Structure formats: C-alpha cells, structure tokens
mmCIF file with all atom_site columns, C-alpha atoms in Angstrom:
data_model
loop_
_atom_site.group_PDB
_atom_site.id
_atom_site.type_symbol
_atom_site.label_atom_id
_atom_site.label_alt_id
_atom_site.label_comp_id
_atom_site.label_asym_id
_atom_site.label_entity_id
_atom_site.label_seq_id
_atom_site.pdbx_PDB_ins_code
_atom_site.Cartn_x
_atom_site.Cartn_y
_atom_site.Cartn_z
_atom_site.occupancy
_atom_site.B_iso_or_equiv
_atom_site.pdbx_formal_charge
_atom_site.auth_seq_id
_atom_site.auth_comp_id
_atom_site.auth_asym_id
_atom_site.auth_atom_id
_atom_site.pdbx_PDB_model_num
ATOM 1  C CA . UNK H 1 1  ? 20.189 18.780  9.296   1.00 50.00 ? 1  UNK H CA 1
ATOM 2  C CA . UNK H 1 2  ? 17.013 20.487  10.402  1.00 56.00 ? 2  UNK H CA 1
ATOM 3  C CA . UNK H 1 3  ? 13.983 18.485  11.445  1.00 58.00 ? 3  UNK H CA 1
ATOM 4  C CA . UNK H 1 4  ? 12.014 19.947  8.559   1.00 58.00 ? 4  UNK H CA 1
ATOM 5  C CA . UNK H 1 5  ? 14.562 18.746  6.002   1.00 63.00 ? 5  UNK H CA 1
ATOM 6  C CA . UNK H 1 6  ? 14.411 15.185  7.319   1.00 69.00 ? 6  UNK H CA 1
ATOM 7  C CA . UNK H 1 7  ? 10.807 14.774  6.203   1.00 71.00 ? 7  UNK H CA 1
ATOM 8  C CA . UNK H 1 8  ? 10.759 16.742  2.944   1.00 85.00 ? 8  UNK H CA 1
ATOM 9  C CA . UNK H 1 9  ? 12.412 15.148  -0.075  1.00 89.00 ? 9  UNK H CA 1
ATOM 10 C CA . UNK H 1 10 ? 12.667 16.066  -3.740  1.00 92.00 ? 10 UNK H CA 1
ATOM 11 C CA . UNK H 1 11 ? 10.407 14.467  -6.326  1.00 94.00 ? 11 UNK H CA 1
ATOM 12 C CA . UNK H 1 12 ? 13.206 12.428  -7.896  1.00 94.00 ? 12 UNK H CA 1
ATOM 13 C CA . UNK H 1 13 ? 14.063 10.915  -4.512  1.00 94.00 ? 13 UNK H CA 1
ATOM 14 C CA . UNK H 1 14 ? 10.363 10.297  -3.857  1.00 94.00 ? 14 UNK H CA 1
ATOM 15 C CA . UNK H 1 15 ? 10.023 8.482   -7.182  1.00 94.00 ? 15 UNK H CA 1
ATOM 16 C CA . UNK H 1 16 ? 13.087 6.393   -6.384  1.00 95.00 ? 16 UNK H CA 1
ATOM 17 C CA . UNK H 1 17 ? 11.655 5.542   -2.958  1.00 94.00 ? 17 UNK H CA 1
ATOM 18 C CA . UNK H 1 18 ? 8.334  4.704   -4.593  1.00 93.00 ? 18 UNK H CA 1
ATOM 19 C CA . UNK H 1 19 ? 10.054 2.246   -6.932  1.00 92.00 ? 19 UNK H CA 1
ATOM 20 C CA . UNK H 1 20 ? 11.938 0.694   -4.032  1.00 93.00 ? 20 UNK H CA 1
ATOM 21 C CA . UNK H 1 21 ? 8.744  0.455   -2.005  1.00 90.00 ? 21 UNK H CA 1
ATOM 22 C CA . UNK H 1 22 ? 6.939  -1.357  -4.831  1.00 88.00 ? 22 UNK H CA 1
ATOM 23 C CA . UNK H 1 23 ? 9.598  -4.089  -4.711  1.00 87.00 ? 23 UNK H CA 1
ATOM 24 C CA . UNK H 1 24 ? 9.801  -4.155  -0.889  1.00 90.00 ? 24 UNK H CA 1
ATOM 25 C CA . UNK H 1 25 ? 13.336 -2.741  -0.908  1.00 93.00 ? 25 UNK H CA 1
ATOM 26 C CA . UNK H 1 26 ? 12.604 0.563   0.855   1.00 93.00 ? 26 UNK H CA 1
ATOM 27 C CA . UNK H 1 27 ? 13.496 1.072   4.483   1.00 95.00 ? 27 UNK H CA 1
ATOM 28 C CA . UNK H 1 28 ? 10.924 2.112   7.051   1.00 95.00 ? 28 UNK H CA 1
ATOM 29 C CA . UNK H 1 29 ? 12.322 5.665   7.082   1.00 93.00 ? 29 UNK H CA 1
ATOM 30 C CA . UNK H 1 30 ? 12.174 5.913   3.262   1.00 93.00 ? 30 UNK H CA 1
ATOM 31 C CA . UNK H 1 31 ? 8.533  4.813   3.351   1.00 94.00 ? 31 UNK H CA 1
ATOM 32 C CA . UNK H 1 32 ? 7.716  7.496   5.927   1.00 94.00 ? 32 UNK H CA 1
ATOM 33 C CA . UNK H 1 33 ? 9.426  10.216  3.862   1.00 93.00 ? 33 UNK H CA 1
ATOM 34 C CA . UNK H 1 34 ? 7.591  8.991   0.764   1.00 94.00 ? 34 UNK H CA 1
ATOM 35 C CA . UNK H 1 35 ? 4.248  9.099   2.565   1.00 94.00 ? 35 UNK H CA 1
ATOM 36 C CA . UNK H 1 36 ? 4.884  12.657  3.750   1.00 94.00 ? 36 UNK H CA 1
ATOM 37 C CA . UNK H 1 37 ? 5.910  13.679  0.229   1.00 94.00 ? 37 UNK H CA 1
ATOM 38 C CA . UNK H 1 38 ? 2.795  12.097  -1.302  1.00 94.00 ? 38 UNK H CA 1
ATOM 39 C CA . UNK H 1 39 ? 0.596  14.164  1.020   1.00 95.00 ? 39 UNK H CA 1
ATOM 40 C CA . UNK H 1 40 ? 1.566  17.418  -0.684  1.00 93.00 ? 40 UNK H CA 1
ATOM 41 C CA . UNK H 1 41 ? 2.785  16.390  -4.169  1.00 94.00 ? 41 UNK H CA 1
ATOM 42 C CA . UNK H 1 42 ? 0.057  15.544  -6.676  1.00 96.00 ? 42 UNK H CA 1
ATOM 43 C CA . UNK H 1 43 ? 2.485  14.563  -9.454  1.00 95.00 ? 43 UNK H CA 1
ATOM 44 C CA . UNK H 1 44 ? 4.226  12.004  -7.273  1.00 95.00 ? 44 UNK H CA 1
ATOM 45 C CA . UNK H 1 45 ? 0.870  10.642  -6.067  1.00 96.00 ? 45 UNK H CA 1
ATOM 46 C CA . UNK H 1 46 ? -0.112 10.058  -9.685  1.00 96.00 ? 46 UNK H CA 1
ATOM 47 C CA . UNK H 1 47 ? 3.278  8.453   -10.383 1.00 94.00 ? 47 UNK H CA 1
ATOM 48 C CA . UNK H 1 48 ? 2.833  6.203   -7.354  1.00 94.00 ? 48 UNK H CA 1
ATOM 49 C CA . UNK H 1 49 ? -0.687 5.173   -8.423  1.00 95.00 ? 49 UNK H CA 1
ATOM 50 C CA . UNK H 1 50 ? 0.421  4.421   -11.986 1.00 95.00 ? 50 UNK H CA 1
ATOM 51 C CA . UNK H 1 51 ? 3.424  2.509   -10.688 1.00 93.00 ? 51 UNK H CA 1
ATOM 52 C CA . UNK H 1 52 ? 1.184  0.401   -8.428  1.00 92.00 ? 52 UNK H CA 1
ATOM 53 C CA . UNK H 1 53 ? -1.177 -0.375  -11.326 1.00 93.00 ? 53 UNK H CA 1
ATOM 54 C CA . UNK H 1 54 ? 1.729  -1.343  -13.574 1.00 91.00 ? 54 UNK H CA 1
ATOM 55 C CA . UNK H 1 55 ? 3.200  -3.622  -10.918 1.00 88.00 ? 55 UNK H CA 1
ATOM 56 C CA . UNK H 1 56 ? -0.188 -5.284  -10.416 1.00 88.00 ? 56 UNK H CA 1
ATOM 57 C CA . UNK H 1 57 ? -0.604 -5.860  -14.159 1.00 88.00 ? 57 UNK H CA 1
ATOM 58 C CA . UNK H 1 58 ? 2.887  -7.312  -14.528 1.00 86.00 ? 58 UNK H CA 1
ATOM 59 C CA . UNK H 1 59 ? 2.528  -9.564  -11.479 1.00 85.00 ? 59 UNK H CA 1
ATOM 60 C CA . UNK H 1 60 ? -0.902 -10.918 -12.484 1.00 84.00 ? 60 UNK H CA 1
ATOM 61 C CA . UNK H 1 61 ? -1.184 -10.909 -16.276 1.00 79.00 ? 61 UNK H CA 1
ATOM 62 C CA . UNK H 1 62 ? -4.461 -12.134 -17.698 1.00 81.00 ? 62 UNK H CA 1
ATOM 63 C CA . UNK H 1 63 ? -3.110 -13.847 -20.784 1.00 81.00 ? 63 UNK H CA 1
ATOM 64 C CA . UNK H 1 64 ? -4.683 -16.875 -22.424 1.00 81.00 ? 64 UNK H CA 1
ATOM 65 C CA . UNK H 1 65 ? -2.121 -18.908 -24.333 1.00 86.00 ? 65 UNK H CA 1
ATOM 66 C CA . UNK H 1 66 ? -2.798 -21.348 -27.119 1.00 87.00 ? 66 UNK H CA 1
ATOM 67 C CA . UNK H 1 67 ? -2.427 -25.030 -26.353 1.00 91.00 ? 67 UNK H CA 1
ATOM 68 C CA . UNK H 1 68 ? -0.185 -27.273 -28.467 1.00 93.00 ? 68 UNK H CA 1
ATOM 69 C CA . UNK H 1 69 ? -2.994 -28.525 -30.719 1.00 94.00 ? 69 UNK H CA 1
ATOM 70 C CA . UNK H 1 70 ? -4.110 -24.990 -31.583 1.00 94.00 ? 70 UNK H CA 1
ATOM 71 C CA . UNK H 1 71 ? -0.515 -23.998 -32.326 1.00 94.00 ? 71 UNK H CA 1
ATOM 72 C CA . UNK H 1 72 ? -0.102 -27.013 -34.630 1.00 95.00 ? 72 UNK H CA 1
ATOM 73 C CA . UNK H 1 73 ? -3.298 -26.117 -36.514 1.00 95.00 ? 73 UNK H CA 1
ATOM 74 C CA . UNK H 1 74 ? -2.167 -22.520 -37.015 1.00 95.00 ? 74 UNK H CA 1
ATOM 75 C CA . UNK H 1 75 ? 1.289  -23.640 -38.112 1.00 95.00 ? 75 UNK H CA 1
ATOM 76 C CA . UNK H 1 76 ? -0.240 -26.063 -40.617 1.00 95.00 ? 76 UNK H CA 1
ATOM 77 C CA . UNK H 1 77 ? -2.446 -23.279 -42.017 1.00 95.00 ? 77 UNK H CA 1
ATOM 78 C CA . UNK H 1 78 ? 0.558  -20.965 -42.395 1.00 94.00 ? 78 UNK H CA 1
ATOM 79 C CA . UNK H 1 79 ? 2.586  -23.646 -44.145 1.00 93.00 ? 79 UNK H CA 1
ATOM 80 C CA . UNK H 1 80 ? -0.345 -24.425 -46.458 1.00 92.00 ? 80 UNK H CA 1
ATOM 81 C CA . UNK H 1 81 ? -0.723 -20.741 -47.358 1.00 92.00 ? 81 UNK H CA 1
ATOM 82 C CA . UNK H 1 82 ? 3.017  -20.401 -47.950 1.00 91.00 ? 82 UNK H CA 1
ATOM 83 C CA . UNK H 1 83 ? 2.921  -23.351 -50.330 1.00 89.00 ? 83 UNK H CA 1
ATOM 84 C CA . UNK H 1 84 ? -0.071 -21.823 -52.143 1.00 87.00 ? 84 UNK H CA 1
ATOM 85 C CA . UNK H 1 85 ? 1.797  -18.513 -52.516 1.00 85.00 ? 85 UNK H CA 1
ATOM 86 C CA . UNK H 1 86 ? 4.880  -20.268 -53.889 1.00 77.00 ? 86 UNK H CA 1
ATOM 87 C CA . UNK H 1 87 ? 2.767  -22.051 -56.534 1.00 78.00 ? 87 UNK H CA 1
ATOM 88 C CA . UNK H 1 88 ? 1.192  -18.818 -57.781 1.00 66.00 ? 88 UNK H CA 1
#
C-alpha cells in the first residue's frame, strides 16, 4: 500500500469513522485518517458537524417533564371531557 493511500479514505469510510469517533470507539489511526479526510472534504465536514450537534442534543436534552400532580390534573380533565362527550 502506498503512503498516499494510507491517509486518504473514501467518504463512506470517513462517515463510519466519524460515527465511531463520536462514541469513542475509533482507534487513533482512524481518527488521524478522518482528520485528514475532513481537511479536503466539505460534505464530510458538514456530516461531522451535524453528527456532533445531534450527539450533543441527545446526550443533554432540555426537556421539562410534568410532575405527578400535573399529570393527575390533566388525566382528570381528559376523563371529565370523555364523560361529557359520552353524555351528548
């Protein structure tokens, strides 16, 4: 294998390495090849950026959940409305 071929990888392999890197499963050599690929491939850079944003959103969701009292109130309202619809 030539020295040039060692550093240059196809986009599908770069995307796979990007996914592995996001989950800390990529080897040091895969990370180097990915970095070299991202230098000259705009599409894979965009994929990598979007992948990083998605991982960040999934890892740190900003979701406010209802507490038990609020859930009970909503459930009571639904049941009341269902009874009203059945009577009509």
